[in-house]
């Protein structure tokens, strides 16, 4: 009889442990990211000049913080916003090249503005960060969870004021509607471990 009670107690503890879910309240909120802040080296943007299709194009900010633009040559763009770059190009193009140029700058990729999704997902890798990106969205971008994913013990590694820290997240609690989805910030790493059973 004692052996039977011991077995039932052990089974209860195992079941409780299997259903235990981490406290999402321990995760610090994502730091706000201003995607329109000044550009840095490695960023890629597209320039469109109204009525002058051959003048625009796609440009990547070089290590020295500049691009080489048709007609006007080297242009310093480091730490400038898209609107500031457009204004600068309009000014330089109007200086003897084009009459009343109208320039649009569209940011297409930001260096180091990425999140990584690793482990038990269909397509592990690094994905471009977008504004209001969430943990479930990032997992979806990685093709979703595999059949052996441990959905109650997903690990989120984030840079905080106290250094890099790792937190446990229950994706099951989020998809069931018991917890809100978690906003991400650039540099976050999501690791989905394999279920022990």
PDB file of C-alpha atoms in Angstrom:
ATOM      1  CA  UNK A   1       0.000   0.000   0.000  1.00  0.00           C
ATOM      2  CA  UNK A   2       2.822   2.383   0.917  1.00  0.00           C
ATOM      3  CA  UNK A   3       4.542   1.610  -2.403  1.00  0.00           C
ATOM      4  CA  UNK A   4       1.323   2.448  -4.273  1.00  0.00           C
ATOM      5  CA  UNK A   5       1.020   5.842  -2.513  1.00  0.00           C
ATOM      6  CA  UNK A   6       4.652   6.603  -3.283  1.00  0.00           C
ATOM      7  CA  UNK A   7       4.048   5.834  -6.946  1.00  0.00           C
ATOM      8  CA  UNK A   8       0.926   8.045  -7.048  1.00  0.00           C
ATOM      9  CA  UNK A   9       2.799  10.886  -5.325  1.00  0.00           C
ATOM     10  CA  UNK A  10       5.663  10.630  -7.817  1.00  0.00           C
ATOM     11  CA  UNK A  11       3.223  10.628 -10.744  1.00  0.00           C
ATOM     12  CA  UNK A  12       1.465  13.712  -9.340  1.00  0.00           C
ATOM     13  CA  UNK A  13       4.766  15.560  -8.963  1.00  0.00           C
ATOM     14  CA  UNK A  14       5.852  14.655 -12.504  1.00  0.00           C
ATOM     15  CA  UNK A  15       2.484  15.795 -13.896  1.00  0.00           C
ATOM     16  CA  UNK A  16       2.682  19.068 -11.960  1.00  0.00           C
ATOM     17  CA  UNK A  17       6.207  19.662 -13.210  1.00  0.00           C
ATOM     18  CA  UNK A  18       5.159  18.959 -16.788  1.00  0.00           C
ATOM     19  CA  UNK A  19       2.372  21.563 -16.580  1.00  0.00           C
ATOM     20  CA  UNK A  20       4.401  24.191 -14.712  1.00  0.00           C
ATOM     21  CA  UNK A  21       4.773  27.341 -16.779  1.00  0.00           C
ATOM     22  CA  UNK A  22       7.273  30.155 -16.306  1.00  0.00           C
ATOM     23  CA  UNK A  23       6.269  33.606 -15.085  1.00  0.00           C
ATOM     24  CA  UNK A  24       6.271  35.951 -18.084  1.00  0.00           C
ATOM     25  CA  UNK A  25       6.173  38.903 -15.691  1.00  0.00           C
ATOM     26  CA  UNK A  26       9.888  38.382 -15.018  1.00  0.00           C
ATOM     27  CA  UNK A  27      10.803  39.313 -18.608  1.00  0.00           C
ATOM     28  CA  UNK A  28      11.783  42.993 -18.947  1.00  0.00           C
ATOM     29  CA  UNK A  29       9.777  44.806 -21.632  1.00  0.00           C
ATOM     30  CA  UNK A  30      11.428  45.296 -25.012  1.00  0.00           C
ATOM     31  CA  UNK A  31      13.233  48.598 -25.342  1.00  0.00           C
ATOM     32  CA  UNK A  32      11.501  50.884 -27.841  1.00  0.00           C
ATOM     33  CA  UNK A  33      13.234  50.924 -31.215  1.00  0.00           C
ATOM     34  CA  UNK A  34      13.112  53.878 -33.548  1.00  0.00           C
ATOM     35  CA  UNK A  35      13.426  52.376 -37.004  1.00  0.00           C
ATOM     36  CA  UNK A  36      13.665  55.837 -38.516  1.00  0.00           C
ATOM     37  CA  UNK A  37      16.716  56.807 -36.459  1.00  0.00           C
ATOM     38  CA  UNK A  38      19.976  57.732 -38.168  1.00  0.00           C
ATOM     39  CA  UNK A  39      21.531  55.192 -40.516  1.00  0.00           C
ATOM     40  CA  UNK A  40      24.713  53.295 -39.737  1.00  0.00           C
ATOM     41  CA  UNK A  41      27.235  51.401 -41.855  1.00  0.00           C
ATOM     42  CA  UNK A  42      25.770  48.303 -43.461  1.00  0.00           C
ATOM     43  CA  UNK A  43      22.232  49.702 -43.709  1.00  0.00           C
ATOM     44  CA  UNK A  44      20.613  49.434 -47.132  1.00  0.00           C
ATOM     45  CA  UNK A  45      18.150  51.890 -48.653  1.00  0.00           C
ATOM     46  CA  UNK A  46      16.493  52.643 -51.955  1.00  0.00           C
ATOM     47  CA  UNK A  47      16.496  56.089 -53.552  1.00  0.00           C
ATOM     48  CA  UNK A  48      13.793  57.102 -56.004  1.00  0.00           C
ATOM     49  CA  UNK A  49      14.041  60.363 -57.951  1.00  0.00           C
ATOM     50  CA  UNK A  50      10.704  61.363 -59.439  1.00  0.00           C
ATOM     51  CA  UNK A  51      10.843  61.344 -63.245  1.00  0.00           C
ATOM     52  CA  UNK A  52      14.515  60.216 -63.266  1.00  0.00           C
ATOM     53  CA  UNK A  53      14.481  56.411 -63.000  1.00  0.00           C
ATOM     54  CA  UNK A  54      18.129  56.062 -64.083  1.00  0.00           C
ATOM     55  CA  UNK A  55      19.391  58.296 -61.255  1.00  0.00           C
ATOM     56  CA  UNK A  56      18.055  56.345 -58.253  1.00  0.00           C
ATOM     57  CA  UNK A  57      18.880  52.840 -57.098  1.00  0.00           C
ATOM     58  CA  UNK A  58      19.745  50.747 -54.064  1.00  0.00           C
ATOM     59  CA  UNK A  59      22.645  51.807 -51.863  1.00  0.00           C
ATOM     60  CA  UNK A  60      24.468  50.394 -48.855  1.00  0.00           C
ATOM     61  CA  UNK A  61      26.115  52.679 -46.320  1.00  0.00           C
ATOM     62  CA  UNK A  62      29.855  52.006 -46.506  1.00  0.00           C
ATOM     63  CA  UNK A  63      32.229  51.652 -43.556  1.00  0.00           C
ATOM     64  CA  UNK A  64      33.170  55.324 -43.861  1.00  0.00           C
ATOM     65  CA  UNK A  65      29.497  56.318 -43.586  1.00  0.00           C
ATOM     66  CA  UNK A  66      29.021  57.346 -47.208  1.00  0.00           C
ATOM     67  CA  UNK A  67      27.470  56.223 -50.497  1.00  0.00           C
ATOM     68  CA  UNK A  68      28.468  57.012 -54.060  1.00  0.00           C
ATOM     69  CA  UNK A  69      25.474  58.534 -55.827  1.00  0.00           C
ATOM     70  CA  UNK A  70      25.078  59.042 -59.620  1.00  0.00           C
ATOM     71  CA  UNK A  71      25.959  62.511 -60.905  1.00  0.00           C
ATOM     72  CA  UNK A  72      27.079  63.897 -57.539  1.00  0.00           C
ATOM     73  CA  UNK A  73      29.551  61.296 -56.257  1.00  0.00           C
ATOM     74  CA  UNK A  74      30.272  60.605 -52.587  1.00  0.00           C
ATOM     75  CA  UNK A  75      27.602  61.638 -50.066  1.00  0.00           C
ATOM     76  CA  UNK A  76      27.901  61.365 -46.268  1.00  0.00           C
ATOM     77  CA  UNK A  77      24.760  59.660 -44.925  1.00  0.00           C
ATOM     78  CA  UNK A  78      25.880  58.233 -41.569  1.00  0.00           C
ATOM     79  CA  UNK A  79      23.549  59.130 -38.651  1.00  0.00           C
ATOM     80  CA  UNK A  80      21.096  60.836 -41.020  1.00  0.00           C
ATOM     81  CA  UNK A  81      17.409  59.890 -41.173  1.00  0.00           C
ATOM     82  CA  UNK A  82      15.681  58.931 -44.419  1.00  0.00           C
ATOM     83  CA  UNK A  83      14.104  62.397 -44.655  1.00  0.00           C
ATOM     84  CA  UNK A  84      17.471  64.095 -44.070  1.00  0.00           C
ATOM     85  CA  UNK A  85      19.133  61.997 -46.785  1.00  0.00           C
ATOM     86  CA  UNK A  86      16.320  62.798 -49.223  1.00  0.00           C
ATOM     87  CA  UNK A  87      16.703  66.529 -48.490  1.00  0.00           C
ATOM     88  CA  UNK A  88      20.485  66.378 -48.904  1.00  0.00           C
ATOM     89  CA  UNK A  89      20.218  64.547 -52.241  1.00  0.00           C
ATOM     90  CA  UNK A  90      17.612  67.020 -53.494  1.00  0.00           C
ATOM     91  CA  UNK A  91      19.919  69.893 -52.591  1.00  0.00           C
ATOM     92  CA  UNK A  92      22.965  68.331 -54.255  1.00  0.00           C
ATOM     93  CA  UNK A  93      21.035  67.260 -57.386  1.00  0.00           C
ATOM     94  CA  UNK A  94      19.516  70.755 -57.752  1.00  0.00           C
ATOM     95  CA  UNK A  95      23.029  72.223 -57.771  1.00  0.00           C
ATOM     96  CA  UNK A  96      23.458  72.095 -61.562  1.00  0.00           C
ATOM     97  CA  UNK A  97      22.156  68.577 -62.334  1.00  0.00           C
ATOM     98  CA  UNK A  98      18.337  68.427 -62.127  1.00  0.00           C
ATOM     99  CA  UNK A  99      15.591  71.027 -61.984  1.00  0.00           C
ATOM    100  CA  UNK A 100      13.489  70.787 -58.785  1.00  0.00           C
ATOM    101  CA  UNK A 101      14.362  67.142 -57.985  1.00  0.00           C
ATOM    102  CA  UNK A 102      11.984  65.206 -55.732  1.00  0.00           C
ATOM    103  CA  UNK A 103      13.716  62.389 -53.856  1.00  0.00           C
ATOM    104  CA  UNK A 104      12.242  59.580 -51.776  1.00  0.00           C
ATOM    105  CA  UNK A 105      14.423  57.378 -49.533  1.00  0.00           C
ATOM    106  CA  UNK A 106      13.096  53.981 -48.389  1.00  0.00           C
ATOM    107  CA  UNK A 107      15.021  51.945 -45.828  1.00  0.00           C
ATOM    108  CA  UNK A 108      15.106  48.263 -46.879  1.00  0.00           C
ATOM    109  CA  UNK A 109      17.512  46.630 -44.395  1.00  0.00           C
ATOM    110  CA  UNK A 110      19.198  47.590 -41.144  1.00  0.00           C
ATOM    111  CA  UNK A 111      22.458  46.054 -40.031  1.00  0.00           C
ATOM    112  CA  UNK A 112      22.209  44.343 -36.636  1.00  0.00           C
ATOM    113  CA  UNK A 113      18.424  44.833 -36.563  1.00  0.00           C
ATOM    114  CA  UNK A 114      17.726  41.117 -36.394  1.00  0.00           C
ATOM    115  CA  UNK A 115      16.382  38.390 -34.130  1.00  0.00           C
ATOM    116  CA  UNK A 116      17.514  34.758 -34.094  1.00  0.00           C
ATOM    117  CA  UNK A 117      15.188  31.768 -33.809  1.00  0.00           C
ATOM    118  CA  UNK A 118      17.009  28.504 -33.092  1.00  0.00           C
ATOM    119  CA  UNK A 119      16.290  24.947 -32.010  1.00  0.00           C
ATOM    120  CA  UNK A 120      13.072  23.068 -32.750  1.00  0.00           C
ATOM    121  CA  UNK A 121      11.640  25.253 -35.512  1.00  0.00           C
ATOM    122  CA  UNK A 122      11.276  24.333 -39.179  1.00  0.00           C
ATOM    123  CA  UNK A 123      13.712  26.950 -40.518  1.00  0.00           C
ATOM    124  CA  UNK A 124      16.145  28.069 -37.781  1.00  0.00           C
ATOM    125  CA  UNK A 125      18.073  31.225 -38.545  1.00  0.00           C
ATOM    126  CA  UNK A 126      18.290  34.993 -38.280  1.00  0.00           C
ATOM    127  CA  UNK A 127      15.427  37.211 -39.363  1.00  0.00           C
ATOM    128  CA  UNK A 128      15.114  40.938 -39.957  1.00  0.00           C
ATOM    129  CA  UNK A 129      13.524  42.843 -37.093  1.00  0.00           C
ATOM    130  CA  UNK A 130      10.328  44.730 -37.846  1.00  0.00           C
ATOM    131  CA  UNK A 131       8.466  47.173 -35.639  1.00  0.00           C
ATOM    132  CA  UNK A 132       6.105  45.527 -33.108  1.00  0.00           C
ATOM    133  CA  UNK A 133       7.596  42.091 -33.847  1.00  0.00           C
ATOM    134  CA  UNK A 134       6.504  39.449 -31.340  1.00  0.00           C
ATOM    135  CA  UNK A 135       7.874  36.119 -30.167  1.00  0.00           C
ATOM    136  CA  UNK A 136       5.107  34.105 -31.845  1.00  0.00           C
ATOM    137  CA  UNK A 137       5.557  36.086 -35.066  1.00  0.00           C
ATOM    138  CA  UNK A 138       9.312  35.360 -35.067  1.00  0.00           C
ATOM    139  CA  UNK A 139       8.657  31.627 -34.546  1.00  0.00           C
ATOM    140  CA  UNK A 140       6.151  31.778 -37.402  1.00  0.00           C
ATOM    141  CA  UNK A 141       8.780  33.481 -39.618  1.00  0.00           C
ATOM    142  CA  UNK A 142      11.018  30.497 -38.818  1.00  0.00           C
ATOM    143  CA  UNK A 143       8.392  28.113 -40.199  1.00  0.00           C
ATOM    144  CA  UNK A 144       6.707  27.304 -36.904  1.00  0.00           C
ATOM    145  CA  UNK A 145       7.483  24.733 -34.222  1.00  0.00           C
ATOM    146  CA  UNK A 146       8.491  21.148 -34.942  1.00  0.00           C
ATOM    147  CA  UNK A 147       6.510  18.218 -33.528  1.00  0.00           C
ATOM    148  CA  UNK A 148       9.078  17.684 -30.766  1.00  0.00           C
ATOM    149  CA  UNK A 149       9.270  21.317 -29.606  1.00  0.00           C
ATOM    150  CA  UNK A 150       9.023  21.922 -25.857  1.00  0.00           C
ATOM    151  CA  UNK A 151       6.376  24.655 -26.020  1.00  0.00           C
ATOM    152  CA  UNK A 152       6.320  25.458 -22.288  1.00  0.00           C
ATOM    153  CA  UNK A 153      10.080  25.979 -21.941  1.00  0.00           C
ATOM    154  CA  UNK A 154      11.123  28.267 -24.817  1.00  0.00           C
ATOM    155  CA  UNK A 155      14.151  30.399 -23.896  1.00  0.00           C
ATOM    156  CA  UNK A 156      14.420  34.089 -24.724  1.00  0.00           C
ATOM    157  CA  UNK A 157      17.873  35.657 -24.389  1.00  0.00           C
ATOM    158  CA  UNK A 158      17.859  39.455 -24.246  1.00  0.00           C
ATOM    159  CA  UNK A 159      20.342  42.252 -23.614  1.00  0.00           C
ATOM    160  CA  UNK A 160      19.264  44.207 -20.547  1.00  0.00           C
ATOM    161  CA  UNK A 161      20.802  47.030 -18.539  1.00  0.00           C
ATOM    162  CA  UNK A 162      22.305  44.311 -16.319  1.00  0.00           C
ATOM    163  CA  UNK A 163      23.807  42.395 -19.242  1.00  0.00           C
ATOM    164  CA  UNK A 164      22.534  39.509 -21.334  1.00  0.00           C
ATOM    165  CA  UNK A 165      19.920  37.379 -19.549  1.00  0.00           C
ATOM    166  CA  UNK A 166      17.836  34.327 -20.461  1.00  0.00           C
ATOM    167  CA  UNK A 167      14.170  33.890 -19.554  1.00  0.00           C
ATOM    168  CA  UNK A 168      11.762  31.000 -20.009  1.00  0.00           C
ATOM    169  CA  UNK A 169       8.570  31.533 -21.974  1.00  0.00           C
ATOM    170  CA  UNK A 170       5.515  29.334 -22.465  1.00  0.00           C
ATOM    171  CA  UNK A 171       4.462  29.598 -26.097  1.00  0.00           C
ATOM    172  CA  UNK A 172       1.528  27.352 -25.181  1.00  0.00           C
ATOM    173  CA  UNK A 173       0.245  29.934 -22.681  1.00  0.00           C
ATOM    174  CA  UNK A 174       0.493  32.637 -25.369  1.00  0.00           C
ATOM    175  CA  UNK A 175      -1.260  30.645 -28.117  1.00  0.00           C
ATOM    176  CA  UNK A 176      -3.957  29.542 -25.644  1.00  0.00           C
ATOM    177  CA  UNK A 177      -4.615  33.214 -24.813  1.00  0.00           C
ATOM    178  CA  UNK A 178      -3.577  32.912 -21.161  1.00  0.00           C
ATOM    179  CA  UNK A 179      -0.548  35.204 -21.603  1.00  0.00           C
ATOM    180  CA  UNK A 180      -0.020  38.129 -23.984  1.00  0.00           C
ATOM    181  CA  UNK A 181       2.496  37.711 -26.784  1.00  0.00           C
ATOM    182  CA  UNK A 182       5.952  39.143 -26.038  1.00  0.00           C
ATOM    183  CA  UNK A 183       7.307  42.106 -27.980  1.00  0.00           C
ATOM    184  CA  UNK A 184      10.849  41.558 -29.210  1.00  0.00           C
ATOM    185  CA  UNK A 185      13.782  43.908 -29.600  1.00  0.00           C
ATOM    186  CA  UNK A 186      16.728  43.693 -32.004  1.00  0.00           C
ATOM    187  CA  UNK A 187      19.334  41.165 -30.861  1.00  0.00           C
ATOM    188  CA  UNK A 188      16.842  38.865 -29.090  1.00  0.00           C
ATOM    189  CA  UNK A 189      17.607  35.145 -29.383  1.00  0.00           C
ATOM    190  CA  UNK A 190      14.789  32.604 -29.166  1.00  0.00           C
ATOM    191  CA  UNK A 191      15.758  28.977 -28.517  1.00  0.00           C
ATOM    192  CA  UNK A 192      13.133  26.235 -28.695  1.00  0.00           C
ATOM    193  CA  UNK A 193      14.387  23.110 -26.896  1.00  0.00           C
ATOM    194  CA  UNK A 194      13.382  19.546 -27.692  1.00  0.00           C
ATOM    195  CA  UNK A 195      10.671  18.012 -25.542  1.00  0.00           C
ATOM    196  CA  UNK A 196      12.001  15.299 -23.190  1.00  0.00           C
ATOM    197  CA  UNK A 197       9.129  12.988 -24.137  1.00  0.00           C
TER     198      UNK A 197
END
